[in-house]
């Protein structure tokens, strides 16, 4: 029974997904449509509240699963992101005739997978979680099945994702070979004993880095990202640009910090280099994009680079782990919001939005333009926003771990990124709208949730202490001193 | 007094809050031009009055920070919300509130024709950042305000600016942002160097209390990062290229604020943070900064002389004037420092006024090329008088304010005994800049105001009441600061001596 209580939130989310599918089948898609997001939010709220009613901590399922502060933080993050997705999706789904129930249920299944990653104390749990998270996302990418771009996105994502999973599981196999166990703590002990001198550890390290790199879209393992993000229906893009990335970093923290923590000093430099390459490549390519959706896809690669810098700096201790966790949370809200803001244009039936299509959005839809601007300011890292705090907290452990050049690279990249983020603001505020531009449909729920989210990013930018303190506690169990 | 004591005990926090409070009704009246103007006018006026109340509360002769509000803001990081003013910053705060009020007043007179509500909202947000920069005593808080100024100014230039506004505004933001992001790295480094985990701080008063905190090597790079950010903002040659573009394209009110306040944030940052925190680093970079200052003075003046565009001329003259500010700060003596602070105030008043008058003129003639203008004095006696006085103040005529600051800076420079090059070299070179200022300003005045009356400009009206109301406070300050600089020097001097003492004592302590 205590095992079930340990995974009660995950169980509730799964049940919600099944109920949604069932309700849609029984009362019919059309009648169920208005209630779907609210039903989903109810389930998510219950999942979030359940650990308060039935607290549980420590190992469960014979050591396959652990509930600690790390789990709690990521559960919160994933539930918030799924809830946010539910609030922004309806107008697009209706417009593009994407099946509602399937969309919401798939998001929920993916969320369960992501939450499982955060629970993992064992390579097997971790892998199952990652796959459970990934497979629904492939489906989400292709949910608009009559759209050839969506098909392309889905297929590309699936093939490369499956490939990366194979690499990852092969790396896990090597780790099992070294330790004779799949438990993270035992792997850690065995790796510490073997050291980097043994070729097995090097092979495992390389395979695991590549496999997790694919999931997080680290350059050079990022090729699937732009096409997948660009081709997928926009609400799917919004979700899959944040939740899988957050889960990937949860996995990276669990595996790299805990299992491979003993050889941290050896892989840190590699990660630092990967971080610089990732952020620079993402930003440079984003500079020349004229489709904002594609630009945001590349920008999300750049943000992977920033987060990776924190992983490279794990020698600094919990502050590095907390920086990664905080940034993942901040990135989740701001990036989901940014993609979702595109839906004001998407609702008119075009794919994504070119810069010119955003001309004069401020006079066409003030709330949407304002919210989008706030998210872009967040992504740029200008205070007082949560995005700025993410960068501030990230630079701290990076300098502490004596990666001065990496901190400078983050700063220069942020300045570079400002150019393309602010260009979007230029088009929204400083150009007049096209006379032939179609009227923007009123989507009250979408506008309201975007405005609320924008305000939240500013409020948390001014008063981030509760979140950061939580992130510090969450980093405690994964970072080995 | 309408306000009761307890509120006025937190007068600085009040200064930050008032514009934010003003934003709330503005959001509701966004589409109603008249209401938006009124809300903005009332808000900036109240802000001005409160800042004058603050000035009245200021105890002249004390060197330390006054009216300090300090609360632990981010307990897990030990970062504080800490605000306070001393002699260096108190006058800059009043300058900020005054220029903001004047800009809003002038803009509500019809200079801004579209999206008035948004314009006023951007201005109020800008005011929060500007006031905050001058009162923040925690580096983190300072950085937040420093960056907060960026987005509103970006919008002000980009939406209400001239034809090349988008190029200009992107250039402005990217220049400023690259500098300040490197400063952010340095701020984090300062934070890490300030102590062991758990006792770290970014509070200025804490950071300067322990003198041997930063190693010489560390200071070298930290000073570089700070000085770079401020040098871009100031701007110092060779980082000045964004300034002419931004000024030419910005609407008049934007130019006033840009020249009057935003540039001062750079000078203020140097004198408040870069110098006292990293005195040894400052020593290492001193020769280069002095050289660049003198280059800025001569180059700015020389380039101004050949400008064909009126606004560009004033913009380049700002580069020269800011050269005096850095020169005064880094000769590291009281005369130079007091001169630099006065020069910041004077430049804010005078150049703000010059941009105002260029703007007034442009609105009537729609010409900014000097060659297209001429003979304006015939129809505009009032305009000519005002503009003439500000031009004379800008070129440093004794009896007007421009003279006082430049004179003190030059005195300080001559007294500077540094190697490899002493003040006896820098002083005469800087003095050439003063002469050149007379050349380009008087020549410009002659070409624009005198000469034959042009048919097209014959019937254009002289100053309107709103324009006169905007200009009179600036004129009064120009004369008062020029004739009675002593009260202002008394405010500045003790705090400045304390800053210099911090800078030199710290240098000794580590050696």
mmCIF file with all atom_site columns, N, CA, C and O in Angstrom, chain A residues 187-227:
data_model
loop_
_atom_site.group_PDB
_atom_site.id
_atom_site.type_symbol
_atom_site.label_atom_id
_atom_site.label_alt_id
_atom_site.label_comp_id
_atom_site.label_asym_id
_atom_site.label_entity_id
_atom_site.label_seq_id
_atom_site.pdbx_PDB_ins_code
_atom_site.Cartn_x
_atom_site.Cartn_y
_atom_site.Cartn_z
_atom_site.occupancy
_atom_site.B_iso_or_equiv
_atom_site.pdbx_formal_charge
_atom_site.auth_seq_id
_atom_site.auth_comp_id
_atom_site.auth_asym_id
_atom_site.auth_atom_id
_atom_site.pdbx_PDB_model_num
ATOM 1   N N  . UNK A 1 187 ? 25.696 1.878  -9.019  1.00 0.00 ? 187 UNK A N  1
ATOM 2   C CA . UNK A 1 187 ? 26.471 2.247  -10.203 1.00 0.00 ? 187 UNK A CA 1
ATOM 3   C C  . UNK A 1 187 ? 27.517 3.278  -9.818  1.00 0.00 ? 187 UNK A C  1
ATOM 4   O O  . UNK A 1 187 ? 28.691 3.189  -10.211 1.00 0.00 ? 187 UNK A O  1
ATOM 5   N N  . UNK A 1 188 ? 27.075 4.231  -9.010  1.00 0.00 ? 188 UNK A N  1
ATOM 6   C CA . UNK A 1 188 ? 27.979 5.291  -8.579  1.00 0.00 ? 188 UNK A CA 1
ATOM 7   C C  . UNK A 1 188 ? 29.193 4.711  -7.861  1.00 0.00 ? 188 UNK A C  1
ATOM 8   O O  . UNK A 1 188 ? 30.343 5.070  -8.155  1.00 0.00 ? 188 UNK A O  1
ATOM 9   N N  . UNK A 1 189 ? 28.936 3.792  -6.941  1.00 0.00 ? 189 UNK A N  1
ATOM 10  C CA . UNK A 1 189 ? 30.030 3.194  -6.185  1.00 0.00 ? 189 UNK A CA 1
ATOM 11  C C  . UNK A 1 189 ? 30.987 2.444  -7.111  1.00 0.00 ? 189 UNK A C  1
ATOM 12  O O  . UNK A 1 189 ? 32.219 2.567  -7.005  1.00 0.00 ? 189 UNK A O  1
ATOM 13  N N  . UNK A 1 190 ? 30.417 1.687  -8.071  1.00 0.00 ? 190 UNK A N  1
ATOM 14  C CA . UNK A 1 190 ? 31.260 0.911  -8.981  1.00 0.00 ? 190 UNK A CA 1
ATOM 15  C C  . UNK A 1 190 ? 32.082 1.833  -9.879  1.00 0.00 ? 190 UNK A C  1
ATOM 16  O O  . UNK A 1 190 ? 33.261 1.570  -10.146 1.00 0.00 ? 190 UNK A O  1
ATOM 17  N N  . UNK A 1 191 ? 31.444 2.909  -10.341 1.00 0.00 ? 191 UNK A N  1
ATOM 18  C CA . UNK A 1 191 ? 32.172 3.851  -11.212 1.00 0.00 ? 191 UNK A CA 1
ATOM 19  C C  . UNK A 1 191 ? 33.309 4.490  -10.433 1.00 0.00 ? 191 UNK A C  1
ATOM 20  O O  . UNK A 1 191 ? 34.421 4.668  -10.946 1.00 0.00 ? 191 UNK A O  1
ATOM 21  N N  . UNK A 1 192 ? 33.029 4.833  -9.171  1.00 0.00 ? 192 UNK A N  1
ATOM 22  C CA . UNK A 1 192 ? 34.068 5.432  -8.342  1.00 0.00 ? 192 UNK A CA 1
ATOM 23  C C  . UNK A 1 192 ? 35.250 4.485  -8.217  1.00 0.00 ? 192 UNK A C  1
ATOM 24  O O  . UNK A 1 192 ? 36.411 4.897  -8.266  1.00 0.00 ? 192 UNK A O  1
ATOM 25  N N  . UNK A 1 193 ? 34.958 3.175  -8.088  1.00 0.00 ? 193 UNK A N  1
ATOM 26  C CA . UNK A 1 193 ? 36.015 2.188  -7.912  1.00 0.00 ? 193 UNK A CA 1
ATOM 27  C C  . UNK A 1 193 ? 36.809 2.001  -9.212  1.00 0.00 ? 193 UNK A C  1
ATOM 28  O O  . UNK A 1 193 ? 38.033 1.972  -9.202  1.00 0.00 ? 193 UNK A O  1
ATOM 29  N N  . UNK A 1 194 ? 36.049 1.921  -10.328 1.00 0.00 ? 194 UNK A N  1
ATOM 30  C CA . UNK A 1 194 ? 36.720 1.675  -11.605 1.00 0.00 ? 194 UNK A CA 1
ATOM 31  C C  . UNK A 1 194 ? 37.501 2.909  -12.061 1.00 0.00 ? 194 UNK A C  1
ATOM 32  O O  . UNK A 1 194 ? 38.589 2.778  -12.608 1.00 0.00 ? 194 UNK A O  1
ATOM 33  N N  . UNK A 1 195 ? 36.932 4.071  -11.844 1.00 0.00 ? 195 UNK A N  1
ATOM 34  C CA . UNK A 1 195 ? 37.602 5.305  -12.265 1.00 0.00 ? 195 UNK A CA 1
ATOM 35  C C  . UNK A 1 195 ? 37.602 5.457  -13.764 1.00 0.00 ? 195 UNK A C  1
ATOM 36  O O  . UNK A 1 195 ? 37.167 4.562  -14.509 1.00 0.00 ? 195 UNK A O  1
ATOM 37  N N  . UNK A 1 196 ? 38.109 6.596  -14.221 1.00 0.00 ? 196 UNK A N  1
ATOM 38  C CA . UNK A 1 196 ? 38.069 6.873  -15.650 1.00 0.00 ? 196 UNK A CA 1
ATOM 39  C C  . UNK A 1 196 ? 39.151 6.101  -16.397 1.00 0.00 ? 196 UNK A C  1
ATOM 40  O O  . UNK A 1 196 ? 39.159 6.029  -17.615 1.00 0.00 ? 196 UNK A O  1
ATOM 41  N N  . UNK A 1 197 ? 40.062 5.503  -15.627 1.00 0.00 ? 197 UNK A N  1
ATOM 42  C CA . UNK A 1 197 ? 41.102 4.708  -16.256 1.00 0.00 ? 197 UNK A CA 1
ATOM 43  C C  . UNK A 1 197 ? 40.545 3.517  -17.006 1.00 0.00 ? 197 UNK A C  1
ATOM 44  O O  . UNK A 1 197 ? 41.124 3.049  -17.993 1.00 0.00 ? 197 UNK A O  1
ATOM 45  N N  . UNK A 1 198 ? 39.414 3.014  -16.575 1.00 0.00 ? 198 UNK A N  1
ATOM 46  C CA . UNK A 1 198 ? 38.875 1.828  -17.226 1.00 0.00 ? 198 UNK A CA 1
ATOM 47  C C  . UNK A 1 198 ? 38.077 2.216  -18.457 1.00 0.00 ? 198 UNK A C  1
ATOM 48  O O  . UNK A 1 198 ? 37.228 3.109  -18.407 1.00 0.00 ? 198 UNK A O  1
ATOM 49  N N  . UNK A 1 199 ? 38.355 1.559  -19.583 1.00 0.00 ? 199 UNK A N  1
ATOM 50  C CA . UNK A 1 199 ? 37.692 1.918  -20.843 1.00 0.00 ? 199 UNK A CA 1
ATOM 51  C C  . UNK A 1 199 ? 36.176 1.745  -20.786 1.00 0.00 ? 199 UNK A C  1
ATOM 52  O O  . UNK A 1 199 ? 35.459 2.487  -21.454 1.00 0.00 ? 199 UNK A O  1
ATOM 53  N N  . UNK A 1 200 ? 35.678 0.778  -19.966 1.00 0.00 ? 200 UNK A N  1
ATOM 54  C CA . UNK A 1 200 ? 34.231 0.589  -19.903 1.00 0.00 ? 200 UNK A CA 1
ATOM 55  C C  . UNK A 1 200 ? 33.535 1.870  -19.484 1.00 0.00 ? 200 UNK A C  1
ATOM 56  O O  . UNK A 1 200 ? 32.493 2.228  -20.045 1.00 0.00 ? 200 UNK A O  1
ATOM 57  N N  . UNK A 1 201 ? 34.113 2.555  -18.492 1.00 0.00 ? 201 UNK A N  1
ATOM 58  C CA . UNK A 1 201 ? 33.479 3.769  -17.991 1.00 0.00 ? 201 UNK A CA 1
ATOM 59  C C  . UNK A 1 201 ? 33.445 4.832  -19.086 1.00 0.00 ? 201 UNK A C  1
ATOM 60  O O  . UNK A 1 201 ? 32.448 5.532  -19.267 1.00 0.00 ? 201 UNK A O  1
ATOM 61  N N  . UNK A 1 202 ? 34.540 4.908  -19.868 1.00 0.00 ? 202 UNK A N  1
ATOM 62  C CA . UNK A 1 202 ? 34.600 5.896  -20.936 1.00 0.00 ? 202 UNK A CA 1
ATOM 63  C C  . UNK A 1 202 ? 33.513 5.614  -21.972 1.00 0.00 ? 202 UNK A C  1
ATOM 64  O O  . UNK A 1 202 ? 32.784 6.518  -22.408 1.00 0.00 ? 202 UNK A O  1
ATOM 65  N N  . UNK A 1 203 ? 33.384 4.331  -22.350 1.00 0.00 ? 203 UNK A N  1
ATOM 66  C CA . UNK A 1 203 ? 32.376 3.969  -23.349 1.00 0.00 ? 203 UNK A CA 1
ATOM 67  C C  . UNK A 1 203 ? 30.983 4.298  -22.823 1.00 0.00 ? 203 UNK A C  1
ATOM 68  O O  . UNK A 1 203 ? 30.163 4.931  -23.505 1.00 0.00 ? 203 UNK A O  1
ATOM 69  N N  . UNK A 1 204 ? 30.723 3.893  -21.589 1.00 0.00 ? 204 UNK A N  1
ATOM 70  C CA . UNK A 1 204 ? 29.404 4.145  -21.003 1.00 0.00 ? 204 UNK A CA 1
ATOM 71  C C  . UNK A 1 204 ? 29.122 5.637  -20.954 1.00 0.00 ? 204 UNK A C  1
ATOM 72  O O  . UNK A 1 204 ? 28.037 6.099  -21.321 1.00 0.00 ? 204 UNK A O  1
ATOM 73  N N  . UNK A 1 205 ? 30.135 6.388  -20.554 1.00 0.00 ? 205 UNK A N  1
ATOM 74  C CA . UNK A 1 205 ? 29.992 7.835  -20.446 1.00 0.00 ? 205 UNK A CA 1
ATOM 75  C C  . UNK A 1 205 ? 29.632 8.439  -21.799 1.00 0.00 ? 205 UNK A C  1
ATOM 76  O O  . UNK A 1 205 ? 28.698 9.251  -21.915 1.00 0.00 ? 205 UNK A O  1
ATOM 77  N N  . UNK A 1 206 ? 30.346 8.017  -22.831 1.00 0.00 ? 206 UNK A N  1
ATOM 78  C CA . UNK A 1 206 ? 30.103 8.565  -24.166 1.00 0.00 ? 206 UNK A CA 1
ATOM 79  C C  . UNK A 1 206 ? 28.690 8.229  -24.631 1.00 0.00 ? 206 UNK A C  1
ATOM 80  O O  . UNK A 1 206 ? 27.967 9.094  -25.142 1.00 0.00 ? 206 UNK A O  1
ATOM 81  N N  . UNK A 1 207 ? 28.295 6.965  -24.445 1.00 0.00 ? 207 UNK A N  1
ATOM 82  C CA . UNK A 1 207 ? 26.978 6.544  -24.932 1.00 0.00 ? 207 UNK A CA 1
ATOM 83  C C  . UNK A 1 207 ? 25.868 7.264  -24.170 1.00 0.00 ? 207 UNK A C  1
ATOM 84  O O  . UNK A 1 207 ? 24.889 7.720  -24.762 1.00 0.00 ? 207 UNK A O  1
ATOM 85  N N  . UNK A 1 208 ? 26.019 7.349  -22.870 1.00 0.00 ? 208 UNK A N  1
ATOM 86  C CA . UNK A 1 208 ? 24.972 7.983  -22.061 1.00 0.00 ? 208 UNK A CA 1
ATOM 87  C C  . UNK A 1 208 ? 24.878 9.473  -22.398 1.00 0.00 ? 208 UNK A C  1
ATOM 88  O O  . UNK A 1 208 ? 23.785 10.030 -22.542 1.00 0.00 ? 208 UNK A O  1
ATOM 89  N N  . UNK A 1 209 ? 26.045 10.117 -22.571 1.00 0.00 ? 209 UNK A N  1
ATOM 90  C CA . UNK A 1 209 ? 26.031 11.541 -22.928 1.00 0.00 ? 209 UNK A CA 1
ATOM 91  C C  . UNK A 1 209 ? 25.311 11.755 -24.245 1.00 0.00 ? 209 UNK A C  1
ATOM 92  O O  . UNK A 1 209 ? 24.462 12.654 -24.378 1.00 0.00 ? 209 UNK A O  1
ATOM 93  N N  . UNK A 1 210 ? 25.625 10.915 -25.235 1.00 0.00 ? 210 UNK A N  1
ATOM 94  C CA . UNK A 1 210 ? 24.977 11.065 -26.538 1.00 0.00 ? 210 UNK A CA 1
ATOM 95  C C  . UNK A 1 210 ? 23.481 10.814 -26.427 1.00 0.00 ? 210 UNK A C  1
ATOM 96  O O  . UNK A 1 210 ? 22.663 11.580 -26.962 1.00 0.00 ? 210 UNK A O  1
ATOM 97  N N  . UNK A 1 211 ? 23.112 9.756  -25.714 1.00 0.00 ? 211 UNK A N  1
ATOM 98  C CA . UNK A 1 211 ? 21.694 9.406  -25.610 1.00 0.00 ? 211 UNK A CA 1
ATOM 99  C C  . UNK A 1 211 ? 20.889 10.492 -24.914 1.00 0.00 ? 211 UNK A C  1
ATOM 100 O O  . UNK A 1 211 ? 19.834 10.910 -25.405 1.00 0.00 ? 211 UNK A O  1
ATOM 101 N N  . UNK A 1 212 ? 21.396 10.970 -23.788 1.00 0.00 ? 212 UNK A N  1
ATOM 102 C CA . UNK A 1 212 ? 20.679 12.023 -23.074 1.00 0.00 ? 212 UNK A CA 1
ATOM 103 C C  . UNK A 1 212 ? 20.764 13.342 -23.830 1.00 0.00 ? 212 UNK A C  1
ATOM 104 O O  . UNK A 1 212 ? 19.845 14.156 -23.790 1.00 0.00 ? 212 UNK A O  1
ATOM 105 N N  . UNK A 1 213 ? 21.887 13.523 -24.550 1.00 0.00 ? 213 UNK A N  1
ATOM 106 C CA . UNK A 1 213 ? 22.045 14.723 -25.363 1.00 0.00 ? 213 UNK A CA 1
ATOM 107 C C  . UNK A 1 213 ? 20.965 14.830 -26.422 1.00 0.00 ? 213 UNK A C  1
ATOM 108 O O  . UNK A 1 213 ? 20.438 15.908 -26.694 1.00 0.00 ? 213 UNK A O  1
ATOM 109 N N  . UNK A 1 214 ? 20.613 13.698 -27.034 1.00 0.00 ? 214 UNK A N  1
ATOM 110 C CA . UNK A 1 214 ? 19.526 13.679 -28.015 1.00 0.00 ? 214 UNK A CA 1
ATOM 111 C C  . UNK A 1 214 ? 18.233 14.170 -27.395 1.00 0.00 ? 214 UNK A C  1
ATOM 112 O O  . UNK A 1 214 ? 17.523 15.004 -27.946 1.00 0.00 ? 214 UNK A O  1
ATOM 113 N N  . UNK A 1 215 ? 17.925 13.638 -26.225 1.00 0.00 ? 215 UNK A N  1
ATOM 114 C CA . UNK A 1 215 ? 16.645 13.973 -25.585 1.00 0.00 ? 215 UNK A CA 1
ATOM 115 C C  . UNK A 1 215 ? 16.578 15.452 -25.234 1.00 0.00 ? 215 UNK A C  1
ATOM 116 O O  . UNK A 1 215 ? 15.524 16.070 -25.285 1.00 0.00 ? 215 UNK A O  1
ATOM 117 N N  . UNK A 1 216 ? 17.734 16.013 -24.834 1.00 0.00 ? 216 UNK A N  1
ATOM 118 C CA . UNK A 1 216 ? 17.723 17.417 -24.414 1.00 0.00 ? 216 UNK A CA 1
ATOM 119 C C  . UNK A 1 216 ? 18.022 18.359 -25.575 1.00 0.00 ? 216 UNK A C  1
ATOM 120 O O  . UNK A 1 216 ? 18.009 19.567 -25.386 1.00 0.00 ? 216 UNK A O  1
ATOM 121 N N  . UNK A 1 217 ? 18.290 17.801 -26.767 1.00 0.00 ? 217 UNK A N  1
ATOM 122 C CA . UNK A 1 217 ? 18.631 18.617 -27.937 1.00 0.00 ? 217 UNK A CA 1
ATOM 123 C C  . UNK A 1 217 ? 19.938 19.374 -27.748 1.00 0.00 ? 217 UNK A C  1
ATOM 124 O O  . UNK A 1 217 ? 20.019 20.579 -27.958 1.00 0.00 ? 217 UNK A O  1
ATOM 125 N N  . UNK A 1 218 ? 20.976 18.633 -27.348 1.00 0.00 ? 218 UNK A N  1
ATOM 126 C CA . UNK A 1 218 ? 22.304 19.224 -27.246 1.00 0.00 ? 218 UNK A CA 1
ATOM 127 C C  . UNK A 1 218 ? 22.964 19.138 -28.622 1.00 0.00 ? 218 UNK A C  1
ATOM 128 O O  . UNK A 1 218 ? 22.897 18.104 -29.265 1.00 0.00 ? 218 UNK A O  1
ATOM 129 N N  . UNK A 1 219 ? 23.572 20.224 -29.078 1.00 0.00 ? 219 UNK A N  1
ATOM 130 C CA . UNK A 1 219 ? 24.339 20.171 -30.328 1.00 0.00 ? 219 UNK A CA 1
ATOM 131 C C  . UNK A 1 219 ? 25.535 19.272 -30.074 1.00 0.00 ? 219 UNK A C  1
ATOM 132 O O  . UNK A 1 219 ? 26.182 19.407 -29.039 1.00 0.00 ? 219 UNK A O  1
ATOM 133 N N  . UNK A 1 220 ? 25.906 18.331 -30.917 1.00 0.00 ? 220 UNK A N  1
ATOM 134 C CA . UNK A 1 220 ? 25.441 18.016 -32.269 1.00 0.00 ? 220 UNK A CA 1
ATOM 135 C C  . UNK A 1 220 ? 24.328 16.951 -32.334 1.00 0.00 ? 220 UNK A C  1
ATOM 136 O O  . UNK A 1 220 ? 24.202 16.288 -33.363 1.00 0.00 ? 220 UNK A O  1
ATOM 137 N N  . UNK A 1 221 ? 23.579 16.779 -31.286 1.00 0.00 ? 221 UNK A N  1
ATOM 138 C CA . UNK A 1 221 ? 22.516 15.752 -31.314 1.00 0.00 ? 221 UNK A CA 1
ATOM 139 C C  . UNK A 1 221 ? 21.146 16.402 -31.465 1.00 0.00 ? 221 UNK A C  1
ATOM 140 O O  . UNK A 1 221 ? 20.135 15.897 -31.008 1.00 0.00 ? 221 UNK A O  1
ATOM 141 N N  . UNK A 1 222 ? 21.099 17.566 -32.087 1.00 0.00 ? 222 UNK A N  1
ATOM 142 C CA . UNK A 1 222 ? 19.892 18.394 -32.054 1.00 0.00 ? 222 UNK A CA 1
ATOM 143 C C  . UNK A 1 222 ? 19.122 18.381 -33.358 1.00 0.00 ? 222 UNK A C  1
ATOM 144 O O  . UNK A 1 222 ? 18.092 19.026 -33.450 1.00 0.00 ? 222 UNK A O  1
ATOM 145 N N  . UNK A 1 223 ? 19.621 17.665 -34.383 1.00 0.00 ? 223 UNK A N  1
ATOM 146 C CA . UNK A 1 223 ? 19.099 17.886 -35.733 1.00 0.00 ? 223 UNK A CA 1
ATOM 147 C C  . UNK A 1 223 ? 17.593 17.717 -35.870 1.00 0.00 ? 223 UNK A C  1
ATOM 148 O O  . UNK A 1 223 ? 16.971 18.302 -36.726 1.00 0.00 ? 223 UNK A O  1
ATOM 149 N N  . UNK A 1 224 ? 17.008 16.895 -35.005 1.00 0.00 ? 224 UNK A N  1
ATOM 150 C CA . UNK A 1 224 ? 15.571 16.668 -35.121 1.00 0.00 ? 224 UNK A CA 1
ATOM 151 C C  . UNK A 1 224 ? 14.758 17.873 -34.670 1.00 0.00 ? 224 UNK A C  1
ATOM 152 O O  . UNK A 1 224 ? 13.622 18.064 -35.072 1.00 0.00 ? 224 UNK A O  1
ATOM 153 N N  . UNK A 1 225 ? 15.369 18.709 -33.821 1.00 0.00 ? 225 UNK A N  1
ATOM 154 C CA . UNK A 1 225 ? 14.590 19.723 -33.119 1.00 0.00 ? 225 UNK A CA 1
ATOM 155 C C  . UNK A 1 225 ? 13.850 20.713 -34.023 1.00 0.00 ? 225 UNK A C  1
ATOM 156 O O  . UNK A 1 225 ? 12.632 20.840 -33.912 1.00 0.00 ? 225 UNK A O  1
ATOM 157 N N  . UNK A 1 226 ? 14.562 21.419 -34.934 1.00 0.00 ? 226 UNK A N  1
ATOM 158 C CA . UNK A 1 226 ? 13.848 22.454 -35.682 1.00 0.00 ? 226 UNK A CA 1
ATOM 159 C C  . UNK A 1 226 ? 12.669 21.907 -36.477 1.00 0.00 ? 226 UNK A C  1
ATOM 160 O O  . UNK A 1 226 ? 11.575 22.494 -36.438 1.00 0.00 ? 226 UNK A O  1
ATOM 161 N N  . UNK A 1 227 ? 12.876 20.779 -37.169 1.00 0.00 ? 227 UNK A N  1
ATOM 162 C CA . UNK A 1 227 ? 11.783 20.248 -37.992 1.00 0.00 ? 227 UNK A CA 1
ATOM 163 C C  . UNK A 1 227 ? 10.635 19.751 -37.135 1.00 0.00 ? 227 UNK A C  1
ATOM 164 O O  . UNK A 1 227 ? 9.463  19.961 -37.454 1.00 0.00 ? 227 UNK A O  1
#
